[in-house]
Amino acid sequence: MSDIADKSVRYRTFVDALGGAQCDLRAYVSYLLGNTAAVDDVVQETNLTLCQEWERYDATRPFLPWAKTLAYYQVMTYLKTVSREKILFDETVVDFLAVMDTRAEDGEAVADRQLHWLEEGIKTLPQRDRSLINFRYRHRYTLIRLSRRYQMSVATLSLVLIGIRKKLGVFITAKMREEGKYGL
C-alpha cells in the first residue's frame, strides 16, 4: 500500500473515531466544566486540536482515552483563561467601586467621568483594538469565537486584550488625574 493510500485510510479511521466519540467528548467536557455555556466552545476547540493532531493518533489503541486527554488540556486552558479574566475584572470592579464610593465633584459621579474617559480612550485605539473590544465586551464574544474571527490563538488574544485593558486603564487614570478626581 502506498504512503498516500495508507495516510488516507488512517485519516478515514480517525474521522470515523472522532465522529463516534462526539457524545462522549461532550459529556466529558460538560462533566469537567459544569458550565454548559462554555461546553460547546471547548468541545469545538478540542475537535480542532484533535484534527490538527490527527497524525499522532495510534489507530491500534482506543481513540477515546487519547481524545479525552486532549479535551482535558483544552478544559484546563479555558479555565486558566477565565480565571485570569475574572481576576482582572474583579480588581477593576473593586477599584472602580472604591473610587466611585469616595469621590464625586459638583454632583457628577466619578463613575460617569470614568465611563466618559473609557469611551474617549477607546476612540484613541487602533481600529483592530477598537474592534476587538467591541466584539468582546459589547457583543459578548467568547475568547474562542473571537480568536477564530481574528485568527489568533486564545492565549495570544488574551494577552492582546490584557494589553488593551492596561492601555485604557492608564488613559483613564491620566485623565482622572488631570481632573483631580483620584486625589493623586
CSV table of C-alpha atoms in Angstrom, one decimal:
chain,number,residue,atom,x,y,z
A,1,MET,CA,0.0,0.0,0.0
A,2,SER,CA,1.4,3.4,-0.9
A,3,ASP,CA,2.1,6.1,1.7
A,4,ILE,CA,-0.7,8.3,0.4
A,5,ALA,CA,-3.3,5.4,0.4
A,6,ASP,CA,-2.1,4.4,3.9
A,7,LYS,CA,-2.5,8.0,5.1
A,8,SER,CA,-5.9,8.2,3.6
A,9,VAL,CA,-7.1,5.1,5.4
A,10,ARG,CA,-5.6,6.3,8.6
A,11,TYR,CA,-7.4,9.6,8.2
A,12,ARG,CA,-10.7,8.0,7.5
A,13,THR,CA,-10.2,5.8,10.6
A,14,PHE,CA,-9.5,8.9,12.6
A,15,VAL,CA,-12.6,10.8,11.2
A,16,ASP,CA,-14.8,7.8,12.0
A,17,ALA,CA,-13.5,7.6,15.5
A,18,LEU,CA,-13.8,11.3,16.1
A,19,GLY,CA,-17.4,11.3,14.8
A,20,GLY,CA,-18.3,8.3,17.1
A,21,ALA,CA,-16.7,10.0,20.1
A,22,GLN,CA,-18.6,13.3,20.0
A,23,CYS,CA,-21.3,12.4,22.6
A,24,ASP,CA,-18.6,11.0,24.9
A,25,LEU,CA,-16.4,14.0,24.5
A,26,ARG,CA,-19.2,16.5,25.1
A,27,ALA,CA,-20.3,14.6,28.2
A,28,TYR,CA,-16.6,14.5,29.5
A,29,VAL,CA,-16.1,18.3,28.9
A,30,SER,CA,-19.5,19.0,30.5
A,31,TYR,CA,-18.6,16.9,33.5
A,32,LEU,CA,-15.3,18.7,33.9
A,33,LEU,CA,-16.6,22.2,33.3
A,34,GLY,CA,-20.1,22.1,34.8
A,35,ASN,CA,-20.6,25.3,32.7
A,36,THR,CA,-23.0,24.4,29.9
A,37,ALA,CA,-22.4,27.9,28.3
A,38,ALA,CA,-18.7,27.1,27.6
A,39,VAL,CA,-19.0,23.4,26.8
A,40,ASP,CA,-19.8,23.8,23.1
A,41,ASP,CA,-16.8,26.2,22.6
A,42,VAL,CA,-14.4,23.9,24.5
A,43,VAL,CA,-15.7,20.8,22.6
A,44,GLN,CA,-15.2,22.6,19.3
A,45,GLU,CA,-11.7,23.7,20.3
A,46,THR,CA,-11.0,20.1,21.3
A,47,ASN,CA,-12.2,18.9,17.9
A,48,LEU,CA,-9.9,21.4,16.2
A,49,THR,CA,-7.0,20.3,18.2
A,50,LEU,CA,-7.8,16.7,17.5
A,51,CYS,CA,-7.9,17.4,13.8
A,52,GLN,CA,-4.6,19.2,13.9
A,53,GLU,CA,-3.0,16.3,15.8
A,54,TRP,CA,-4.7,13.5,13.9
A,55,GLU,CA,-1.4,12.1,12.6
A,56,ARG,CA,-0.3,11.4,16.2
A,57,TYR,CA,-3.3,9.1,16.8
A,58,ASP,CA,-2.3,5.5,17.0
A,59,ALA,CA,-5.2,3.6,15.4
A,60,THR,CA,-4.1,0.4,17.2
A,61,ARG,CA,-5.1,1.9,20.5
A,62,PRO,CA,-8.6,3.1,21.7
A,63,PHE,CA,-9.4,6.6,20.4
A,64,LEU,CA,-11.5,7.9,23.4
A,65,PRO,CA,-8.7,8.0,26.0
A,66,TRP,CA,-6.5,9.9,23.6
A,67,ALA,CA,-9.3,12.3,22.7
A,68,LYS,CA,-10.2,12.8,26.4
A,69,THR,CA,-6.6,13.7,27.2
A,70,LEU,CA,-6.6,16.4,24.6
A,71,ALA,CA,-10.1,17.6,25.8
A,72,TYR,CA,-8.7,17.7,29.4
A,73,TYR,CA,-6.0,20.1,28.2
A,74,GLN,CA,-8.5,22.3,26.4
A,75,VAL,CA,-10.6,22.5,29.5
A,76,MET,CA,-7.5,23.5,31.6
A,77,THR,CA,-6.6,26.2,29.0
A,78,TYR,CA,-10.2,27.5,29.2
A,79,LEU,CA,-10.2,27.6,33.0
A,80,LYS,CA,-6.9,29.4,33.1
A,81,THR,CA,-8.1,32.0,30.7
A,82,VAL,CA,-11.4,32.5,32.6
A,83,SER,CA,-9.7,32.7,35.9
A,84,ARG,CA,-7.2,35.4,34.6
A,85,GLU,CA,-10.1,37.4,33.2
A,86,LYS,CA,-12.1,37.2,36.4
A,87,ILE,CA,-9.1,38.3,38.5
A,88,LEU,CA,-8.5,41.3,36.2
A,89,PHE,CA,-12.2,42.1,36.2
A,90,ASP,CA,-12.6,41.7,39.9
A,91,GLU,CA,-9.6,44.0,40.6
A,92,THR,CA,-11.1,46.6,38.2
A,93,VAL,CA,-14.5,46.4,39.7
A,94,VAL,CA,-13.2,46.7,43.3
A,95,ASP,CA,-11.1,49.7,42.3
A,96,PHE,CA,-14.0,51.2,40.4
A,97,LEU,CA,-16.4,50.8,43.3
A,98,ALA,CA,-13.9,52.2,45.8
A,99,VAL,CA,-13.3,55.3,43.7
A,100,MET,CA,-17.0,55.7,42.9
A,101,ASP,CA,-17.8,55.5,46.6
A,102,THR,CA,-15.3,58.0,47.8
A,103,ARG,CA,-15.1,60.7,45.0
A,104,ALA,CA,-17.6,63.0,43.3
A,105,GLU,CA,-17.4,66.6,42.3
A,106,ASP,CA,-20.2,69.0,41.5
A,107,GLY,CA,-22.8,66.3,41.7
A,108,GLU,CA,-21.1,64.4,38.8
A,109,ALA,CA,-20.3,60.9,39.8
A,110,VAL,CA,-16.8,59.6,39.3
A,111,ALA,CA,-18.2,56.6,37.5
A,112,ASP,CA,-19.7,58.9,34.9
A,113,ARG,CA,-16.3,60.5,34.3
A,114,GLN,CA,-14.6,57.2,34.2
A,115,LEU,CA,-17.1,55.9,31.6
A,116,HIS,CA,-16.6,59.1,29.6
A,117,TRP,CA,-12.8,58.7,29.6
A,118,LEU,CA,-13.2,55.0,28.8
A,119,GLU,CA,-15.2,55.9,25.7
A,120,GLU,CA,-12.6,58.6,24.8
A,121,GLY,CA,-9.8,56.1,25.3
A,122,ILE,CA,-11.4,53.5,23.1
A,123,LYS,CA,-11.6,56.2,20.3
A,124,THR,CA,-7.8,56.6,20.5
A,125,LEU,CA,-7.2,52.9,20.0
A,126,PRO,CA,-6.1,51.5,16.6
A,127,GLN,CA,-9.1,50.1,14.6
A,128,ARG,CA,-8.2,46.5,15.3
A,129,ASP,CA,-8.1,47.1,19.1
A,130,ARG,CA,-11.4,49.0,19.0
A,131,SER,CA,-13.0,46.2,17.0
A,132,LEU,CA,-11.6,43.5,19.5
A,133,ILE,CA,-13.1,45.5,22.4
A,134,ASN,CA,-16.4,45.9,20.6
A,135,PHE,CA,-16.8,42.2,19.9
A,136,ARG,CA,-15.6,41.0,23.2
A,137,TYR,CA,-17.5,43.3,25.5
A,138,ARG,CA,-20.4,44.8,23.6
A,139,HIS,CA,-21.3,41.7,21.6
A,140,ARG,CA,-20.0,39.3,24.3
A,141,TYR,CA,-18.0,37.1,22.0
A,142,THR,CA,-16.2,34.2,23.8
A,143,LEU,CA,-12.5,34.2,23.6
A,144,ILE,CA,-12.7,31.1,21.4
A,145,ARG,CA,-15.1,32.7,18.9
A,146,LEU,CA,-13.1,35.9,18.9
A,147,SER,CA,-9.8,34.0,18.4
A,148,ARG,CA,-11.3,32.4,15.3
A,149,ARG,CA,-12.6,35.7,14.0
A,150,TYR,CA,-9.1,37.3,14.3
A,151,GLN,CA,-7.1,34.2,13.5
A,152,MET,CA,-5.2,34.3,16.8
A,153,SER,CA,-4.7,31.6,19.4
A,154,VAL,CA,-6.8,32.1,22.6
A,155,ALA,CA,-3.5,32.7,24.6
A,156,THR,CA,-2.4,35.4,22.2
A,157,LEU,CA,-5.8,37.0,22.1
A,158,SER,CA,-5.9,37.0,25.9
A,159,LEU,CA,-2.5,38.8,26.0
A,160,VAL,CA,-3.7,41.3,23.4
A,161,LEU,CA,-6.9,42.1,25.5
A,162,ILE,CA,-4.9,42.4,28.7
A,163,GLY,CA,-2.6,44.9,26.9
A,164,ILE,CA,-5.6,46.9,25.6
A,165,ARG,CA,-7.2,47.0,29.1
A,166,LYS,CA,-3.9,48.2,30.5
A,167,LYS,CA,-3.7,51.0,27.9
A,168,LEU,CA,-7.3,52.0,28.7
A,169,GLY,CA,-6.6,51.9,32.4
A,170,VAL,CA,-3.5,54.2,32.0
A,171,PHE,CA,-5.5,56.6,29.8
A,172,ILE,CA,-8.4,56.8,32.3
A,173,THR,CA,-6.1,57.2,35.2
A,174,ALA,CA,-4.2,60.0,33.5
A,175,LYS,CA,-7.4,61.9,32.5
A,176,MET,CA,-8.8,61.5,36.0
A,177,ARG,CA,-5.6,62.8,37.5
A,178,GLU,CA,-5.8,65.8,35.2
A,179,GLU,CA,-9.3,66.5,36.6
A,180,GLY,CA,-8.2,65.8,40.1
A,181,LYS,CA,-10.8,63.1,40.6
A,182,TYR,CA,-8.5,60.5,42.0
A,183,GLY,CA,-6.9,62.8,44.5
A,184,LEU,CA,-3.5,61.8,43.1
